[in-house]
PDB file of C-alpha atoms in Angstrom:
ATOM      1  CA  MET M   1       2.436 -22.663  22.574  1.00 37.00           C
ATOM      2  CA  THR M   2       3.650 -19.166  21.708  1.00 44.00           C
ATOM      3  CA  GLU M   3       3.522 -16.215  24.069  1.00 53.00           C
ATOM      4  CA  HIS M   4       1.028 -14.573  21.692  1.00 56.00           C
ATOM      5  CA  ALA M   5      -1.148 -17.559  20.833  1.00 52.00           C
ATOM      6  CA  GLU M   6      -4.116 -15.267  20.083  1.00 75.00           C
ATOM      7  CA  LEU M   7      -2.307 -14.162  16.926  1.00 91.00           C
ATOM      8  CA  GLN M   8      -2.968 -16.681  14.205  1.00 93.00           C
ATOM      9  CA  PRO M   9      -1.749 -16.819  10.606  1.00 96.00           C
ATOM     10  CA  GLY M  10      -4.390 -15.519   8.253  1.00 96.00           C
ATOM     11  CA  LEU M  11      -5.043 -12.166   9.957  1.00 97.00           C
ATOM     12  CA  THR M  12      -5.329  -9.615   7.157  1.00 98.00           C
ATOM     13  CA  GLY M  13      -5.231  -5.840   7.049  1.00 98.00           C
ATOM     14  CA  GLU M  14      -5.496  -3.245   4.320  1.00 98.00           C
ATOM     15  CA  ALA M  15      -4.445   0.359   3.842  1.00 98.00           C
ATOM     16  CA  SER M  16      -5.114   2.772   1.019  1.00 98.00           C
ATOM     17  CA  ALA M  17      -4.093   6.243  -0.070  1.00 98.00           C
ATOM     18  CA  THR M  18      -4.068   8.595  -3.007  1.00 98.00           C
ATOM     19  CA  VAL M  19      -0.592   9.344  -4.292  1.00 98.00           C
ATOM     20  CA  SER M  20       0.375  12.917  -3.422  1.00 98.00           C
ATOM     21  CA  GLU M  21       3.231  15.123  -4.587  1.00 98.00           C
ATOM     22  CA  ALA M  22       4.867  14.626  -1.161  1.00 97.00           C
ATOM     23  CA  GLN M  23       5.063  10.853  -1.792  1.00 97.00           C
ATOM     24  CA  THR M  24       6.891  11.088  -5.108  1.00 98.00           C
ATOM     25  CA  ALA M  25      10.453   9.947  -5.610  1.00 97.00           C
ATOM     26  CA  ILE M  26      11.532  13.456  -6.600  1.00 97.00           C
ATOM     27  CA  ALA M  27       9.961  15.025  -3.475  1.00 97.00           C
ATOM     28  CA  LEU M  28      11.642  12.505  -1.177  1.00 96.00           C
ATOM     29  CA  GLY M  29      14.997  12.732  -2.912  1.00 96.00           C
ATOM     30  CA  THR M  30      15.006   9.052  -3.824  1.00 95.00           C
ATOM     31  CA  GLY M  31      14.806   9.582  -7.568  1.00 95.00           C
ATOM     32  CA  SER M  32      14.264  12.146 -10.273  1.00 96.00           C
ATOM     33  CA  VAL M  33      10.752  11.206 -11.394  1.00 96.00           C
ATOM     34  CA  ARG M  34       7.315  12.370 -10.303  1.00 97.00           C
ATOM     35  CA  VAL M  35       5.789   8.964  -9.464  1.00 98.00           C
ATOM     36  CA  TYR M  36       4.934   7.107  -6.250  1.00 98.00           C
ATOM     37  CA  SER M  37       8.157   6.435  -4.386  1.00 98.00           C
ATOM     38  CA  SER M  38       9.288   3.095  -3.017  1.00 98.00           C
ATOM     39  CA  ALA M  39       9.389   4.820   0.390  1.00 97.00           C
ATOM     40  CA  GLY M  40       5.687   5.625   0.041  1.00 98.00           C
ATOM     41  CA  LEU M  41       4.958   2.036  -0.958  1.00 98.00           C
ATOM     42  CA  VAL M  42       6.860   0.713   2.066  1.00 98.00           C
ATOM     43  CA  ALA M  43       4.882   2.989   4.406  1.00 98.00           C
ATOM     44  CA  LEU M  44       1.602   1.770   2.895  1.00 98.00           C
ATOM     45  CA  LEU M  45       2.628  -1.885   3.252  1.00 98.00           C
ATOM     46  CA  GLU M  46       3.598  -1.318   6.900  1.00 98.00           C
ATOM     47  CA  ALA M  47       0.264   0.426   7.535  1.00 98.00           C
ATOM     48  CA  ALA M  48      -1.549  -2.636   6.176  1.00 98.00           C
ATOM     49  CA  ALA M  49       0.376  -4.894   8.576  1.00 98.00           C
ATOM     50  CA  VAL M  50      -0.465  -2.605  11.499  1.00 98.00           C
ATOM     51  CA  ALA M  51      -4.128  -2.705  10.433  1.00 98.00           C
ATOM     52  CA  ALA M  52      -4.045  -6.524  10.446  1.00 98.00           C
ATOM     53  CA  LEU M  53      -3.133  -6.418  14.151  1.00 97.00           C
ATOM     54  CA  ASP M  54      -5.713  -3.809  15.142  1.00 95.00           C
ATOM     55  CA  GLY M  55      -7.356  -5.043  18.337  1.00 92.00           C
ATOM     56  CA  ALA M  56      -5.339  -8.272  18.422  1.00 94.00           C
ATOM     57  CA  LEU M  57      -2.572  -7.208  20.813  1.00 95.00           C
ATOM     58  CA  PRO M  58      -2.798  -7.005  24.616  1.00 94.00           C
ATOM     59  CA  PRO M  59      -2.973  -3.545  26.214  1.00 95.00           C
ATOM     60  CA  GLY M  60       0.410  -1.821  26.299  1.00 96.00           C
ATOM     61  CA  LYS M  61       1.806  -3.900  23.447  1.00 97.00           C
ATOM     62  CA  THR M  62       2.556  -2.675  19.943  1.00 97.00           C
ATOM     63  CA  THR M  63       4.673  -3.796  17.020  1.00 98.00           C
ATOM     64  CA  VAL M  64       7.683  -2.289  15.331  1.00 98.00           C
ATOM     65  CA  GLY M  65       8.848  -2.983  11.814  1.00 98.00           C
ATOM     66  CA  THR M  66      12.223  -4.684  11.649  1.00 98.00           C
ATOM     67  CA  ARG M  67      12.590  -6.055   8.124  1.00 98.00           C
ATOM     68  CA  LEU M  68      11.216  -5.533   4.633  1.00 97.00           C
ATOM     69  CA  ASP M  69      11.890  -7.410   1.416  1.00 98.00           C
ATOM     70  CA  VAL M  70       9.808  -5.653  -1.215  1.00 98.00           C
ATOM     71  CA  ARG M  71       9.793  -5.470  -4.980  1.00 98.00           C
ATOM     72  CA  HIS M  72       8.357  -2.213  -6.401  1.00 98.00           C
ATOM     73  CA  THR M  73       7.286  -3.410  -9.835  1.00 98.00           C
ATOM     74  CA  ALA M  74       5.237  -0.634 -11.456  1.00 98.00           C
ATOM     75  CA  ALA M  75       5.063   3.158 -11.444  1.00 98.00           C
ATOM     76  CA  THR M  76       1.985   5.021 -10.168  1.00 98.00           C
ATOM     77  CA  PRO M  77       1.251   8.657 -11.056  1.00 98.00           C
ATOM     78  CA  VAL M  78       0.259  11.433  -8.656  1.00 98.00           C
ATOM     79  CA  GLY M  79      -3.479  11.437  -7.995  1.00 98.00           C
ATOM     80  CA  MET M  80      -4.036   7.692  -8.447  1.00 98.00           C
ATOM     81  CA  ALA M  81      -5.349   5.531  -5.618  1.00 98.00           C
ATOM     82  CA  VAL M  82      -3.118   2.806  -4.181  1.00 98.00           C
ATOM     83  CA  ARG M  83      -3.992   0.016  -1.770  1.00 98.00           C
ATOM     84  CA  ALA M  84      -2.040  -2.584   0.133  1.00 98.00           C
ATOM     85  CA  ARG M  85      -2.833  -5.854   1.869  1.00 98.00           C
ATOM     86  CA  ALA M  86      -0.805  -7.623   4.554  1.00 98.00           C
ATOM     87  CA  THR M  87      -1.534 -11.206   5.606  1.00 98.00           C
ATOM     88  CA  LEU M  88       0.042 -12.686   8.721  1.00 98.00           C
ATOM     89  CA  GLN M  89       1.969 -15.779   7.620  1.00 98.00           C
ATOM     90  CA  GLU M  90       4.001 -16.754  10.674  1.00 97.00           C
ATOM     91  CA  VAL M  91       3.979 -16.189  14.436  1.00 97.00           C
ATOM     92  CA  ASP M  92       7.280 -17.065  16.118  1.00 97.00           C
ATOM     93  CA  GLY M  93       7.100 -15.783  19.698  1.00 95.00           C
ATOM     94  CA  ARG M  94       7.251 -11.987  19.383  1.00 97.00           C
ATOM     95  CA  ARG M  95       8.253 -12.145  15.690  1.00 98.00           C
ATOM     96  CA  LEU M  96       5.493 -11.745  13.101  1.00 98.00           C
ATOM     97  CA  VAL M  97       5.979 -12.306   9.368  1.00 98.00           C
ATOM     98  CA  PHE M  98       3.552 -10.894   6.796  1.00 98.00           C
ATOM     99  CA  ALA M  99       3.087 -11.414   3.075  1.00 98.00           C
ATOM    100  CA  VAL M 100       2.484  -7.946   1.619  1.00 98.00           C
ATOM    101  CA  GLU M 101       1.189  -6.799  -1.750  1.00 98.00           C
ATOM    102  CA  ALA M 102      -0.016  -3.556  -3.309  1.00 98.00           C
ATOM    103  CA  TRP M 103      -1.951  -2.318  -6.328  1.00 98.00           C
ATOM    104  CA  ASP M 104      -2.833   0.920  -8.009  1.00 98.00           C
ATOM    105  CA  ALA M 105      -6.045   1.376 -10.017  1.00 97.00           C
ATOM    106  CA  VAL M 106      -4.513  -0.438 -12.995  1.00 98.00           C
ATOM    107  CA  GLU M 107      -2.143  -3.178 -11.833  1.00 98.00           C
ATOM    108  CA  ALA M 108      -0.082  -4.805  -9.099  1.00 98.00           C
ATOM    109  CA  ILE M 109       2.709  -2.419  -8.051  1.00 98.00           C
ATOM    110  CA  GLY M 110       4.606  -4.344  -5.392  1.00 98.00           C
ATOM    111  CA  ALA M 111       4.906  -7.428  -3.227  1.00 98.00           C
ATOM    112  CA  GLY M 112       7.150  -9.037  -0.663  1.00 98.00           C
ATOM    113  CA  THR M 113       7.495  -9.882   3.011  1.00 98.00           C
ATOM    114  CA  HIS M 114       7.475  -7.733   6.115  1.00 98.00           C
ATOM    115  CA  GLU M 115       8.625  -8.646   9.639  1.00 98.00           C
ATOM    116  CA  ARG M 116       7.446  -6.958  12.822  1.00 98.00           C
ATOM    117  CA  PHE M 117       8.221  -7.587  16.508  1.00 98.00           C
ATOM    118  CA  ILE M 118       5.827  -7.263  19.424  1.00 98.00           C
ATOM    119  CA  VAL M 119       7.185  -4.889  22.069  1.00 98.00           C
ATOM    120  CA  ASP M 120       6.054  -3.209  25.263  1.00 97.00           C
ATOM    121  CA  ALA M 121       5.271   0.292  23.955  1.00 96.00           C
ATOM    122  CA  GLU M 122       6.264   2.235  27.067  1.00 97.00           C
ATOM    123  CA  ARG M 123       9.520   0.364  27.631  1.00 97.00           C
ATOM    124  CA  PHE M 124      10.432   0.637  23.938  1.00 96.00           C
ATOM    125  CA  GLU M 125       9.918   4.407  23.915  1.00 96.00           C
ATOM    126  CA  GLN M 126      11.858   4.800  27.172  1.00 96.00           C
ATOM    127  CA  ARG M 127      14.851   2.932  25.723  1.00 96.00           C
ATOM    128  CA  ALA M 128      14.774   5.098  22.607  1.00 96.00           C
ATOM    129  CA  ALA M 129      14.517   8.305  24.696  1.00 96.00           C
ATOM    130  CA  ALA M 130      17.498   7.180  26.811  1.00 96.00           C
ATOM    131  CA  LYS M 131      19.716   7.701  23.765  1.00 96.00           C
ATOM    132  CA  GLN M 132      19.262  11.467  24.092  1.00 92.00           C
ATOM    133  CA  PRO M 133      22.280  13.187  25.701  1.00 89.00           C
TER     134      PRO M 133
END
């Protein structure tokens, strides 16, 4: 039995947004076109995974993203709605693996896998803060 047996494959979460100028490849410096950036897509996919876990973790626990394997397959213009879905596929101790996919109002725009780890939120933040000189 896993440490987090309450987490079962099949949990699903969604996230949505409207593409803004700030999320374009040109605004983020990741390209020279005014369309939804891959960085924006990744953030939306991660938000869907976080939504899938809403209320499912014990107090004081959270998850952090550790791995993404995503294909960004279609361009989306500024002003168009986008949505993402994450479905928990695997629970391996503290490691969680999600299938992720996203669409705009016209077509599928991306898909892949996303891995997150369950951590103690306070201890995680303390370790990160300890890096400060």
